[in-house]
Coordinates of C-alpha atoms in Angstrom, one line a residue:
M1249 CA 129.2 109.6 113.3
A1250 CA 127.8 112.7 111.6
K1251 CA 127.0 112.3 107.9
R1252 CA 129.6 114.0 105.7
K1253 CA 128.2 117.1 103.9
L1254 CA 127.6 116.5 100.3
E1255 CA 129.4 118.5 97.6
S1256 CA 127.4 121.3 96.0
E1257 CA 127.8 119.5 92.7
V1258 CA 126.3 116.3 94.0
V1259 CA 123.4 118.2 95.6
S1260 CA 122.7 119.7 92.2
I1261 CA 122.8 116.3 90.6
I1262 CA 120.4 114.9 93.1
S1263 CA 117.9 117.7 92.3
L1264 CA 118.2 116.9 88.6
I1265 CA 117.6 113.2 89.2
K1266 CA 114.5 113.9 91.3
N1267 CA 113.2 115.8 88.3
K1268 CA 114.1 112.9 86.0
K1269 CA 116.8 114.9 84.2
H1270 CA 120.0 113.6 82.5
F1271 CA 123.2 115.2 83.6
L1272 CA 126.9 115.6 83.0
L1273 CA 129.4 116.3 85.7
N1274 CA 132.3 118.0 83.9
G1275 CA 135.5 118.4 85.9
G1276 CA 139.1 119.1 85.1
A1277 CA 142.0 116.9 86.0
G1278 CA 142.4 116.3 89.7
S1279 CA 138.9 117.6 90.5
G1280 CA 137.8 114.4 92.2
K1281 CA 135.1 113.2 89.7
T1282 CA 135.4 109.6 90.9
Y1283 CA 134.9 110.8 94.5
S1284 CA 131.7 112.7 93.4
L1285 CA 130.5 109.6 91.6
V1286 CA 131.0 107.4 94.6
C1287 CA 129.2 110.0 96.9
L1288 CA 126.3 110.1 94.4
L1289 CA 126.0 106.3 94.3
K1290 CA 125.8 106.2 98.1
E1291 CA 123.2 108.9 98.2
I1292 CA 121.1 107.3 95.5
S1293 CA 121.3 104.0 97.3
S1294 CA 120.2 105.8 100.5
L1295 CA 117.3 107.7 98.8
Y1296 CA 116.1 104.7 96.7
P1297 CA 117.4 101.5 98.5
K1298 CA 115.6 99.1 96.1
A1299 CA 116.7 100.8 92.9
R1300 CA 119.4 99.0 90.9
I1301 CA 122.2 101.2 89.6
A1302 CA 124.4 100.5 86.6
C1303 CA 127.8 102.2 86.6
I1304 CA 129.7 101.9 83.3
T1305 CA 133.5 102.4 83.3
Y1306 CA 136.1 102.6 80.6
T1307 CA 138.5 100.1 82.2
N1308 CA 138.3 97.1 84.4
A1309 CA 140.7 98.9 86.8
A1310 CA 138.2 101.8 87.2
A1311 CA 135.4 99.3 87.8
V1312 CA 137.3 97.6 90.6
E1313 CA 138.1 101.0 92.2
I1314 CA 134.5 102.1 92.2
K1315 CA 133.3 98.8 93.7
N1316 CA 135.9 99.0 96.4
R1317 CA 135.0 102.5 97.3
S1318 CA 131.2 102.3 97.2
H1319 CA 130.1 98.9 98.8
I1320 CA 126.5 99.2 97.5
E1321 CA 124.5 96.0 97.2
N1322 CA 122.3 97.0 94.3
L1323 CA 125.2 98.4 92.3
Q1324 CA 126.4 96.8 89.0
V1325 CA 129.8 98.1 88.0
T1326 CA 131.1 96.9 84.6
T1327 CA 133.0 98.1 81.6
I1328 CA 130.8 99.2 78.7
H1329 CA 131.5 96.1 76.7
E1330 CA 130.5 93.9 79.7
F1331 CA 127.4 95.9 80.3
L1332 CA 126.2 95.6 76.7
W1333 CA 127.0 92.0 76.4
M1334 CA 125.3 91.2 79.7
N1335 CA 122.1 92.7 78.3
I1336 CA 122.1 91.4 74.7
S1337 CA 123.6 87.9 75.2
Q1338 CA 120.3 86.4 76.4
F1339 CA 118.7 87.2 73.0
Q1340 CA 120.6 84.7 71.0
N1341 CA 118.3 84.5 68.0
E1342 CA 118.2 88.3 67.5
L1343 CA 121.9 88.5 68.2
R1344 CA 122.7 85.9 65.6
D1345 CA 120.4 87.6 63.0
V1346 CA 122.0 91.0 63.5
L1347 CA 125.5 89.6 63.4
V1348 CA 124.9 87.9 60.1
E1349 CA 123.2 91.0 58.7
L1350 CA 126.1 93.3 59.6
V1351 CA 128.7 90.9 58.2
N1352 CA 126.9 90.7 54.9
D1353 CA 126.3 94.4 54.7
K1354 CA 129.4 96.0 53.1
D1355 CA 128.7 99.1 55.3
G1356 CA 128.0 97.1 58.4
G1357 CA 131.4 97.6 59.9
I1358 CA 132.2 93.9 60.4
T1359 CA 134.5 92.3 57.9
N1360 CA 133.3 89.1 56.2
P1361 CA 135.9 86.4 56.8
N1362 CA 135.4 85.1 53.2
Q1363 CA 134.0 86.0 49.9
D1364 CA 130.8 83.9 50.3
T1365 CA 127.6 85.0 52.0
F1366 CA 128.1 84.7 55.7
T1367 CA 125.8 82.3 57.6
L1368 CA 125.5 80.8 61.1
S1369 CA 123.6 77.7 62.0
S1370 CA 121.0 78.1 64.7
D1371 CA 122.8 75.8 67.0
I1372 CA 125.8 78.1 67.3
I1373 CA 125.9 80.1 70.5
I1374 CA 127.3 83.6 70.1
Q1375 CA 130.1 84.2 72.6
Y1376 CA 132.0 87.3 73.7
K1377 CA 135.8 86.6 73.6
E1378 CA 139.1 88.5 73.5
H1379 CA 139.4 87.6 69.8
T1380 CA 137.1 87.4 66.8
R1381 CA 136.2 84.1 65.0
L1382 CA 133.0 84.7 63.3
A1383 CA 132.6 81.2 61.9
Y1384 CA 132.5 79.9 65.4
G1385 CA 130.1 82.7 66.7
E1386 CA 132.9 84.3 68.6
I1387 CA 132.9 88.1 68.7
S1388 CA 135.2 90.7 70.4
H1389 CA 134.9 94.3 71.7
D1390 CA 134.2 96.1 68.4
E1391 CA 131.5 93.7 67.3
V1392 CA 129.7 93.9 70.6
I1393 CA 129.3 97.7 70.3
K1394 CA 128.2 97.5 66.6
I1395 CA 125.7 94.7 67.3
S1396 CA 124.4 96.4 70.4
K1397 CA 123.7 99.7 68.5
V1398 CA 121.5 97.9 66.0
M1399 CA 119.7 95.7 68.6
F1400 CA 118.8 98.5 71.0
A1401 CA 117.6 100.6 68.0
R1402 CA 115.5 97.8 66.6
Y1403 CA 114.1 96.0 69.7
S1404 CA 112.1 98.2 72.0
K1405 CA 111.6 95.1 74.3
L1406 CA 115.4 95.1 75.0
C1407 CA 115.3 98.8 75.8
K1408 CA 112.3 98.3 78.2
I1409 CA 114.1 95.4 80.0
V1410 CA 117.3 97.5 80.6
C1411 CA 115.4 100.6 81.7
S1412 CA 113.3 98.5 84.1
K1413 CA 116.3 96.7 85.5
Y1414 CA 118.4 99.9 85.8
P1415 CA 116.5 103.1 86.6
Y1416 CA 119.9 104.9 86.9
I1417 CA 122.8 104.4 84.5
F1418 CA 126.0 106.3 85.2
V1419 CA 129.0 106.5 82.8
D1420 CA 132.5 107.2 84.1
E1421 CA 135.1 108.8 81.8
Y1422 CA 132.3 109.4 79.3
Q1423 CA 134.6 111.2 76.8
D1424 CA 136.2 107.8 76.0
T1425 CA 132.9 106.1 75.3
S1426 CA 132.0 105.2 71.8
P1427 CA 129.5 107.6 70.0
Q1428 CA 127.4 104.5 69.3
V1429 CA 127.1 103.8 73.0
I1430 CA 126.0 107.4 73.6
D1431 CA 123.3 106.9 71.0
I1432 CA 122.1 103.8 72.8
L1433 CA 121.8 105.6 76.1
L1434 CA 120.4 108.9 75.0
K1435 CA 118.3 107.9 72.0
S1436 CA 117.3 104.2 72.1
L1437 CA 116.7 103.9 75.8
Q1438 CA 114.8 107.2 75.8
S1439 CA 112.3 106.0 73.2
V1440 CA 110.4 103.8 75.8
S1441 CA 108.1 104.8 78.6
N1442 CA 109.8 105.4 81.9
P1443 CA 113.3 105.5 80.6
S1444 CA 116.5 105.3 82.6
I1445 CA 118.1 108.4 84.0
I1446 CA 121.6 108.8 82.4
G1447 CA 124.5 110.5 84.2
F1448 CA 127.9 111.2 82.7
F1449 CA 131.2 111.9 84.6
G1450 CA 134.3 113.1 82.8
D1451 CA 136.3 115.8 81.1
S1452 CA 136.2 116.5 77.4
M1453 CA 139.8 117.9 77.6
Q1454 CA 141.0 114.4 78.6
A1455 CA 139.5 112.7 75.5
I1456 CA 142.7 111.3 74.1
Y1457 CA 141.3 108.3 72.3
D1458 CA 140.0 108.9 68.8
E1459 CA 137.3 106.2 69.1
G1460 CA 135.7 108.0 72.0
V1461 CA 132.8 110.5 71.7
G1462 CA 135.0 113.3 73.1
D1463 CA 132.0 115.5 74.2
I1464 CA 128.2 115.5 74.2
D1465 CA 127.8 119.2 73.5
D1466 CA 125.0 118.6 71.0
F1467 CA 122.9 116.9 73.6
I1468 CA 123.7 119.7 76.1
S1469 CA 122.7 122.5 73.7
E1470 CA 119.4 120.7 72.9
G1471 CA 118.6 120.5 76.6
I1472 CA 118.7 116.7 76.7
V1473 CA 121.7 116.7 79.2
N1474 CA 122.2 119.2 81.9
K1475 CA 125.9 120.2 82.5
I1476 CA 127.3 120.8 85.9
E1477 CA 130.9 121.9 86.3
K1478 CA 133.3 120.9 89.0
K1479 CA 135.9 123.6 89.3
Q1480 CA 138.0 122.6 92.3
N1481 CA 141.3 120.9 91.8
R1482 CA 142.6 118.5 94.6
R1483 CA 145.7 117.3 92.9
N1484 CA 147.9 119.9 91.3
P1485 CA 149.9 122.8 92.9
S1486 CA 148.9 126.3 92.0
K1487 CA 151.4 126.8 89.1
V1488 CA 150.2 123.6 87.4
I1489 CA 146.6 124.6 87.8
E1490 CA 147.4 128.0 86.3
L1491 CA 149.1 126.3 83.3
G1492 CA 146.2 123.8 82.9
N1493 CA 143.7 126.7 82.8
K1494 CA 145.7 128.3 79.9
L1495 CA 145.7 124.9 78.0
R1496 CA 142.0 124.2 78.4
T1497 CA 139.8 125.3 75.4
D1498 CA 136.4 124.7 76.9
G1499 CA 136.2 127.7 79.2
L1500 CA 136.4 125.7 82.5
I1501 CA 138.7 127.5 85.0
Q1502 CA 139.9 125.4 87.8
V1503 CA 140.4 126.8 91.3
P1504 CA 142.3 125.3 94.3
S1505 CA 140.3 122.9 96.5
E1506 CA 138.4 124.3 99.5
D1507 CA 139.3 121.1 101.4
A1508 CA 142.2 121.9 103.7
D1509 CA 143.0 118.1 103.7
A1510 CA 143.2 117.8 99.9
P1511 CA 146.5 116.3 98.5
N1512 CA 147.5 119.6 97.0
M1513 CA 147.2 121.5 100.3
K1514 CA 149.7 122.0 103.0
N1515 CA 148.7 123.5 106.3
G1516 CA 145.5 124.7 104.7
I1517 CA 147.4 126.5 101.9
I1518 CA 147.7 125.4 98.2
K1519 CA 151.1 124.2 97.3
D1520 CA 153.0 126.4 94.9
G1521 CA 154.9 123.7 92.9
T1522 CA 157.1 124.4 89.9
V1523 CA 156.5 124.5 86.1
S1524 CA 159.5 124.7 83.8
F1525 CA 160.0 124.7 80.0
F1526 CA 163.3 123.5 78.7
Y1527 CA 164.4 123.5 75.1
G1528 CA 167.5 122.8 73.0
S1529 CA 169.3 120.1 71.1
N1530 CA 171.0 118.2 74.0
F1531 CA 168.3 116.6 76.0
T1532 CA 170.7 115.0 78.5
N1533 CA 171.6 118.4 79.8
I1534 CA 168.2 118.6 81.5
Y1535 CA 169.2 116.1 84.1
S1536 CA 171.9 118.4 85.4
H1537 CA 169.7 121.4 85.7
P1538 CA 169.4 122.7 89.4
L1539 CA 165.6 122.5 89.2
L1540 CA 165.7 118.8 88.6
E1541 CA 168.5 117.9 90.9
S1542 CA 166.2 116.8 93.7
W1543 CA 164.1 114.6 91.3
N1544 CA 164.6 110.9 91.9
F1545 CA 164.7 109.4 88.4
Q1546 CA 165.3 106.0 89.9
D1547 CA 161.9 105.8 91.6
P1548 CA 159.0 105.3 89.1
L1549 CA 156.4 105.9 91.9
L1550 CA 157.6 109.4 92.4
T1551 CA 158.9 110.5 89.0
K1552 CA 157.8 109.8 85.4
E1553 CA 159.4 110.7 82.1
L1554 CA 156.7 110.8 79.5
R1555 CA 157.1 110.3 75.7
L1556 CA 154.5 109.9 73.0
T1557 CA 155.4 106.4 71.8
H1558 CA 157.1 103.2 72.9
N1559 CA 159.6 103.7 70.1
L1560 CA 160.7 106.9 71.6
I1561 CA 161.3 105.1 75.0
A1562 CA 162.8 101.9 73.7
D1563 CA 166.4 103.2 73.4
E1564 CA 166.4 104.8 76.9
A1565 CA 164.8 101.8 78.5
K1566 CA 167.1 99.5 76.6
F1567 CA 164.6 97.2 74.9
D1568 CA 165.1 98.7 71.4
E1569 CA 166.7 95.5 69.9
L1570 CA 163.5 93.5 70.7
L1571 CA 161.1 96.2 69.6
K1572 CA 163.0 96.7 66.3
I1573 CA 162.4 93.0 65.5
Y1574 CA 158.7 93.2 66.3
D1575 CA 158.2 96.6 64.7
S1576 CA 160.3 96.8 61.6
D1577 CA 161.8 93.4 60.7
P1578 CA 162.9 93.6 57.0
I1579 CA 162.0 90.0 56.2
L1580 CA 158.5 90.3 57.6
K1581 CA 158.0 93.5 55.7
L1582 CA 159.3 91.9 52.5
K1583 CA 156.9 88.9 53.0
N1584 CA 153.9 91.2 53.6
E1585 CA 154.7 93.4 50.6
F1586 CA 155.2 90.4 48.3
K1587 CA 151.8 88.8 49.3
K1588 CA 150.1 92.1 48.5
Y1589 CA 151.9 92.2 45.1
I1590 CA 151.0 88.7 44.0
E1591 CA 147.4 89.2 45.1
K1592 CA 147.2 92.5 43.2
K1593 CA 148.7 90.9 40.1
S1594 CA 146.8 87.6 40.5
I1595 CA 150.0 85.6 40.5
E1596 CA 149.9 82.0 41.5
V1597 CA 152.9 80.7 43.3
D1598 CA 154.2 77.2 44.1
N1599 CA 153.9 76.9 47.9
E1600 CA 156.3 73.9 47.9
K1601 CA 159.1 75.9 46.4
S1602 CA 161.5 77.8 48.7
F1603 CA 160.9 81.4 49.6
G1604 CA 163.9 82.5 47.6
E1605 CA 162.8 80.6 44.5
V1606 CA 159.4 82.1 44.6
L1607 CA 160.7 85.6 45.0
E1608 CA 163.2 85.2 42.2
S1609 CA 160.7 83.7 39.8
T1610 CA 158.5 86.8 39.7
N1611 CA 159.3 90.1 38.1
W1612 CA 158.9 92.0 41.3
I1613 CA 160.3 95.5 40.8
Y1614 CA 159.7 98.9 42.2
E1615 CA 157.3 100.7 39.8
K1616 CA 157.9 104.2 41.1
G1617 CA 160.0 106.1 43.6
K1618 CA 163.7 106.4 44.0
N1619 CA 164.1 102.6 43.5
K1620 CA 162.1 102.5 40.3
G1621 CA 163.2 99.6 38.1
K1622 CA 165.1 97.8 40.9
S1623 CA 164.0 94.5 42.3
Y1624 CA 162.7 94.4 45.8
L1625 CA 165.2 91.7 46.7
E1626 CA 168.1 93.8 45.3
V1627 CA 167.1 96.8 47.5
L1628 CA 166.8 94.5 50.5
L1629 CA 170.3 93.0 50.0
S1630 CA 171.9 96.4 49.4
N1631 CA 171.9 96.6 53.2
E1632 CA 174.6 94.3 54.5
E1633 CA 172.8 93.6 57.7
N1634 CA 170.0 91.9 55.8
H1635 CA 172.1 89.3 54.1
E1636 CA 172.2 87.0 57.2
L1637 CA 168.4 87.4 57.7
Y1638 CA 167.6 86.6 54.1
S1639 CA 170.0 83.6 54.1
Y1640 CA 168.1 82.1 57.0
V1641 CA 164.7 82.2 55.2
K1642 CA 165.5 81.9 51.5
D1643 CA 165.7 78.1 51.4
K1644 CA 162.7 77.5 53.6
P1645 CA 159.4 76.5 52.0
Y1646 CA 157.4 79.5 50.8
S1647 CA 154.3 78.1 52.7
T1648 CA 156.2 78.4 55.9
I1649 CA 157.5 82.0 55.5
S1650 CA 154.3 83.3 53.9
R1651 CA 152.2 82.4 57.0
M1652 CA 154.6 83.9 59.6
Y1653 CA 153.0 86.8 61.5
W1654 CA 153.6 88.8 64.7
D1655 CA 152.3 92.1 65.9
K1656 CA 154.1 94.9 67.9
D1657 CA 150.9 95.4 70.0
E1658 CA 151.2 91.8 71.2
L1659 CA 154.7 92.6 72.5
L1660 CA 153.8 95.8 74.3
D1661 CA 150.3 95.3 75.6
D1662 CA 150.0 95.8 79.3
K1663 CA 148.0 94.4 82.2
V1664 CA 146.1 96.5 84.8
E1665 CA 146.6 95.6 88.4
I1666 CA 144.7 96.7 91.5
D1667 CA 145.8 95.8 95.0
G1668 CA 147.9 93.0 93.6
S1669 CA 145.1 91.5 91.5
V1670 CA 145.1 91.5 87.8
V1671 CA 141.9 93.1 86.5
K1672 CA 142.8 93.3 82.8
D1673 CA 145.0 90.6 81.4
V1674 CA 147.5 91.1 78.6
K1675 CA 147.1 90.4 74.9
R1676 CA 150.6 89.3 74.4
D1677 CA 151.6 86.5 72.0
A1678 CA 152.6 83.1 73.4
F1679 CA 156.3 83.7 72.9
V1680 CA 156.4 86.9 74.9
K1681 CA 154.2 85.4 77.6
Y1682 CA 156.6 82.5 78.0
L1683 CA 159.6 84.8 78.3
F1684 CA 157.9 87.0 80.8
K1685 CA 156.9 83.9 82.8
I1686 CA 160.6 83.0 83.1
Q1687 CA 161.3 86.5 84.3
S1688 CA 158.5 86.4 86.8
I1689 CA 159.9 83.2 88.2
I1690 CA 163.3 84.9 88.6
I1691 CA 161.8 87.8 90.5
M1692 CA 159.8 85.6 92.8
Y1693 CA 162.9 83.6 93.7
E1694 CA 165.0 86.8 94.2
Q1695 CA 162.3 88.2 96.5
K1696 CA 162.0 84.9 98.3
N1697 CA 158.3 84.7 97.4
Y1698 CA 158.3 81.0 97.6
K1699 CA 154.6 80.5 98.2
D1700 CA 153.6 82.1 94.8
L1701 CA 156.7 80.6 93.2
L1702 CA 155.7 77.1 93.9
K1703 CA 152.2 77.8 92.6
I1704 CA 153.5 79.0 89.3
L1705 CA 156.0 76.1 89.1
E1706 CA 153.2 73.7 89.9
R1707 CA 155.6 71.9 92.3
Q1708 CA 155.1 70.3 95.6
I1709 CA 157.8 69.9 98.2
H1710 CA 157.8 66.7 100.1
S1711 CA 161.2 66.8 101.6
N1712 CA 164.3 68.9 102.1
A1713 CA 165.9 67.1 99.1
D1714 CA 163.0 68.4 96.9
K1715 CA 163.6 71.9 98.2
K1716 CA 167.3 71.8 97.7
S1717 CA 166.8 70.4 94.2
I1718 CA 164.4 73.1 93.1
Y1719 CA 166.4 75.9 94.6
K1720 CA 169.6 74.7 93.0
I1721 CA 167.9 74.8 89.6
L1722 CA 166.5 78.3 90.3
E1723 CA 170.0 79.5 91.2
G1724 CA 170.9 78.8 87.6
L1725 CA 168.5 81.5 86.5
L1726 CA 169.9 84.3 88.7
D1727 CA 172.7 85.5 86.5
V1728 CA 171.1 85.2 83.0
Q1729 CA 171.1 88.8 81.8
Y1730 CA 174.1 88.2 79.6
K1731 CA 173.1 84.8 78.4
S1732 CA 171.1 84.5 75.1
V1733 CA 167.4 84.2 75.1
G1734 CA 167.7 80.8 73.5
E1735 CA 170.0 79.5 76.3
V1736 CA 167.6 80.7 79.0
I1737 CA 164.6 79.1 77.3
E1738 CA 166.4 75.7 76.9
Y1739 CA 167.5 75.8 80.5
A1740 CA 164.1 76.7 81.9
N1741 CA 162.4 74.0 79.7
N1742 CA 164.9 71.2 80.3
K1743 CA 164.9 71.8 84.0
N1744 CA 161.0 71.7 84.0
I1745 CA 161.0 75.3 85.5
C1746 CA 159.1 76.8 82.6
V1747 CA 158.0 74.1 80.1
K1748 CA 157.3 74.9 76.5
D1749 CA 153.5 74.5 76.3
D1750 CA 151.3 73.9 73.3
S1751 CA 150.6 77.6 72.6
F1752 CA 154.3 78.4 72.8
N1753 CA 155.2 75.5 70.4
K1754 CA 152.4 76.4 68.0
F1755 CA 153.5 80.0 67.9
V1756 CA 157.2 79.1 67.3
E1757 CA 156.3 76.6 64.7
K1758 CA 154.5 79.3 62.7
N1759 CA 157.2 81.9 63.4
E1760 CA 160.5 80.0 63.5
Y1761 CA 162.3 82.9 62.0
L1762 CA 161.2 85.2 64.8
Y1763 CA 162.3 82.6 67.4
W1764 CA 165.7 82.5 65.7
R1765 CA 166.1 86.2 65.8
I1766 CA 165.1 86.7 69.4
S1767 CA 167.0 83.7 70.6
N1768 CA 170.2 85.4 69.7
L1769 CA 169.5 88.5 71.9
Q1770 CA 170.8 88.8 75.4
F1771 CA 168.1 87.9 78.0
K1772 CA 168.6 91.3 79.6
V1773 CA 166.7 92.9 76.7
V1774 CA 163.6 90.8 77.7
Q1775 CA 164.2 91.8 81.3
N1776 CA 164.3 95.5 80.4
L1777 CA 161.0 95.3 78.5
F1778 CA 159.4 93.4 81.4
Y1779 CA 160.5 96.0 83.9
Y1780 CA 159.2 98.8 81.7
L1781 CA 155.8 97.3 81.2
E1782 CA 155.5 96.5 84.9
G1783 CA 156.0 100.1 85.7
R1784 CA 159.3 99.6 87.3
R1785 CA 161.0 102.1 85.2
V1786 CA 160.6 105.9 85.2
F1787 CA 159.6 105.9 81.5
S1788 CA 156.0 105.8 80.3
T1789 CA 154.0 106.7 77.2
Q1790 CA 151.8 109.8 77.5
H1791 CA 148.6 107.8 76.9
K1792 CA 149.3 105.2 79.6
I1793 CA 149.4 107.6 82.5
K1794 CA 145.9 109.0 82.1
G1795 CA 144.3 108.9 85.5
L1796 CA 147.6 108.6 87.4
E1797 CA 149.7 111.1 89.3
Y1798 CA 153.3 111.6 90.3
N1799 CA 155.3 114.1 92.4
N1800 CA 157.5 114.9 89.4
V1801 CA 156.6 114.8 85.8
L1802 CA 158.9 115.4 82.8
V1803 CA 157.1 115.6 79.5
V1804 CA 159.2 115.2 76.3
L1805 CA 157.5 116.9 73.3
D1806 CA 158.6 114.8 70.3
N1807 CA 155.9 113.3 68.1
G1808 CA 158.4 110.6 66.8
G1809 CA 157.1 110.9 63.3
W1810 CA 153.5 110.3 64.4
N1811 CA 151.6 112.7 62.1
K1812 CA 148.4 112.5 64.3
Y1813 CA 150.2 114.9 66.7
N1814 CA 152.1 118.1 66.3
F1815 CA 153.3 119.9 69.4
E1816 CA 154.3 123.0 67.3
Y1817 CA 150.6 123.7 66.8
V1818 CA 150.1 124.0 70.6
F1819 CA 152.7 126.7 71.0
D1820 CA 153.1 128.7 67.8
D1821 CA 150.0 130.8 67.1
T1822 CA 151.5 131.9 63.7
I1823 CA 152.1 128.4 62.3
F1824 CA 148.7 128.1 60.5
D1825 CA 149.5 130.8 57.9
K1826 CA 152.8 128.9 57.1
L1827 CA 151.1 125.6 56.3
N1828 CA 150.2 124.3 52.8
V1829 CA 146.6 123.7 51.8
A1830 CA 146.6 120.0 52.8
K1831 CA 148.0 120.7 56.3
K1832 CA 145.6 123.5 56.9
K1833 CA 142.7 121.1 56.4
T1834 CA 144.0 118.7 59.1
Y1835 CA 145.3 121.5 61.4
P1836 CA 142.2 121.9 63.6
K1837 CA 141.9 118.2 64.5
I1838 CA 145.6 117.6 65.0
K1839 CA 145.9 120.7 67.1
Q1840 CA 143.0 119.7 69.3
R1841 CA 144.3 116.1 69.7
T1842 CA 147.7 117.4 70.7
E1843 CA 146.3 120.0 73.1
K1844 CA 144.5 117.3 74.9
I1845 CA 147.4 114.9 75.3
F1846 CA 149.6 117.7 76.5
Y1847 CA 147.0 118.8 79.0
V1848 CA 146.7 115.3 80.4
C1849 CA 150.5 115.0 80.7
C1850 CA 150.9 118.3 82.5
T1851 CA 148.1 117.6 85.0
R1852 CA 149.7 114.4 86.3
A1853 CA 152.2 116.5 88.4
K1854 CA 151.5 116.8 92.1
E1855 CA 154.6 118.9 92.8
N1856 CA 156.9 119.6 89.9
L1857 CA 156.3 119.8 86.1
A1858 CA 159.1 120.0 83.5
V1859 CA 158.6 120.1 79.7
F1860 CA 161.3 119.6 77.2
Y1861 CA 161.0 120.6 73.5
P1862 CA 163.8 119.6 71.1
N1863 CA 165.1 122.2 68.7
P1864 CA 162.0 124.5 68.7
S1865 CA 161.3 127.3 66.3
Q1866 CA 161.3 130.9 67.6
G1867 CA 157.5 130.7 67.4
V1868 CA 157.4 127.8 69.8
V1869 CA 159.7 129.5 72.2
Q1870 CA 157.6 132.6 72.2
G1871 CA 154.5 130.5 72.8
A1872 CA 156.2 128.7 75.7
K1873 CA 157.0 132.0 77.3
R1874 CA 153.3 133.0 77.1
L1875 CA 152.2 129.7 78.7
F1876 CA 155.0 129.1 81.3
G1877 CA 156.2 132.6 81.9
E1878 CA 159.5 133.9 80.5
K1879 CA 161.4 133.3 83.7
N1880 CA 160.4 129.6 83.6
C1881 CA 161.8 128.9 80.1
Y1882 CA 165.4 127.7 79.8
N1883 CA 167.7 127.0 76.8
I1884 CA 169.6 123.9 78.1
D1885 CA 172.3 124.3 75.4
C1886 CA 173.4 127.5 77.2
I1887 CA 174.5 126.1 80.5
I1888 CA 177.1 128.3 82.3
E1889 CA 178.8 128.0 85.6
S1890 CA 176.5 130.5 87.3
N1891 CA 173.6 128.1 86.4
S1892 CA 171.7 130.8 84.6
Y1893 CA 170.0 129.8 81.4

């Protein structure tokens, strides 16, 4: 078989590598950067068969994809955290010293778990975990990066070892990489003789995470890194490419792919596609528009409706009751605010007294604002819905209520799956994990996936009687959507289908109030959240779909009160002069952040793109007409029988 011709960009990179030059392959959305990376890996392996290559990715999912597509023996593909840990973990003494130093340094970036000087005995082995417990030598993602930055800057031996081990280090999705990691690669590793050649792949316009470096323009302007642009687009139809070029702020202009077999080509010609901008007050009108009639909003593999936050999706996806408890429970908020108050005022409380007694014994009033002079408890109970909630906790020991804690992120965290295998597990709390395990059992039974079902149930079938017994029990879980969460839990536990384990019991013991609240919800709310997080619903957050693509994409431009984003800034060129002094200061960063998330959303579309803006100003409408073309902008509040808008 004839060897496939290398892309011109890869040829240029090979030339740079031969001359021991660092490089950046900068390509817009859909340009096939991962394809170029895999081609380069294979070519390097062919040219230098004994050389070890390190490929650093942003996610475990990306690491799996690159491994599966390259099949190179001397290739090490890991996430950045895994790569750093793999190289620093063997130097335990130095690691321990740096950790102690950073914890005790008020500017070290690692919070001291207590007020005393932090120490670690020499027999403690530092371990990399999903959580942080410094007293036990357990560190997580953030600590790994901070410690690595110091260790690579301080210990040249470490740099020499890494450079000797990996002559070539390539970074995928570089824009999401921490600036500290960039310093390790382009400063610390370059301070030794025969340093590694560093290659970056990514797109600064898709830098949607604030913790990422965003770009490495300073290193490019200094001649340290050589920039190569990949302009071809293999994903988007021509109208989406045209829009994307208008949205980019870095000067990169994408062109259709020269590959007749590219996904965005049909019979050797670039697909036209559609782009549409809708605006108005009644969002639901959009679904009846002729341009969206052919969209299948029931198939999440073909169509996605993108919103900025989970909160903006919750109502539509019908898990809002559950999210509200996790996100804005009034009793949890009351408890948190009270703890801050007594700490600030140095008030000692009797932990054996009831929660209500402790609250009422302090002079806890609003010192400013519209409720000035009123007690916090009075304000809480002014809402009738809060009476039942407070009644549940007021007679319980203060020590019990004061330690209850739950986190919205532990409700909504998501796993990453490749080819049916989980490559990034979830960081959900024990309660949610337990509920989702029940739902997984239900789905397996419905789909007659008995093999996996019996594994998760940890059951063995020795006879037909065993089979009938288990299946009869499982039948009792099929119609549970209108039963309460508490009923379903007790059934699953009592029938030994999903037994309450130690982690579940420990969590519930600490958060009895949370258990009580959720137990009263219908189980269908849990099911709705499960289906959403599993990608079985058409809804998704705008951040979650980075790297993915769909035939039809609907982007809803509502910031949901999140002041880090402002879609008005993207469209209205006149808005800056109307802002107050404070907003003018934040304008550049917010505009840039919003432009990037909008670009990422628009470039997910393989066929059709629709954008909806609720109640826009005239300036926004004019901006939309410039970007989308006047004929592609529609006021959905003005539907008439002729279907003109």
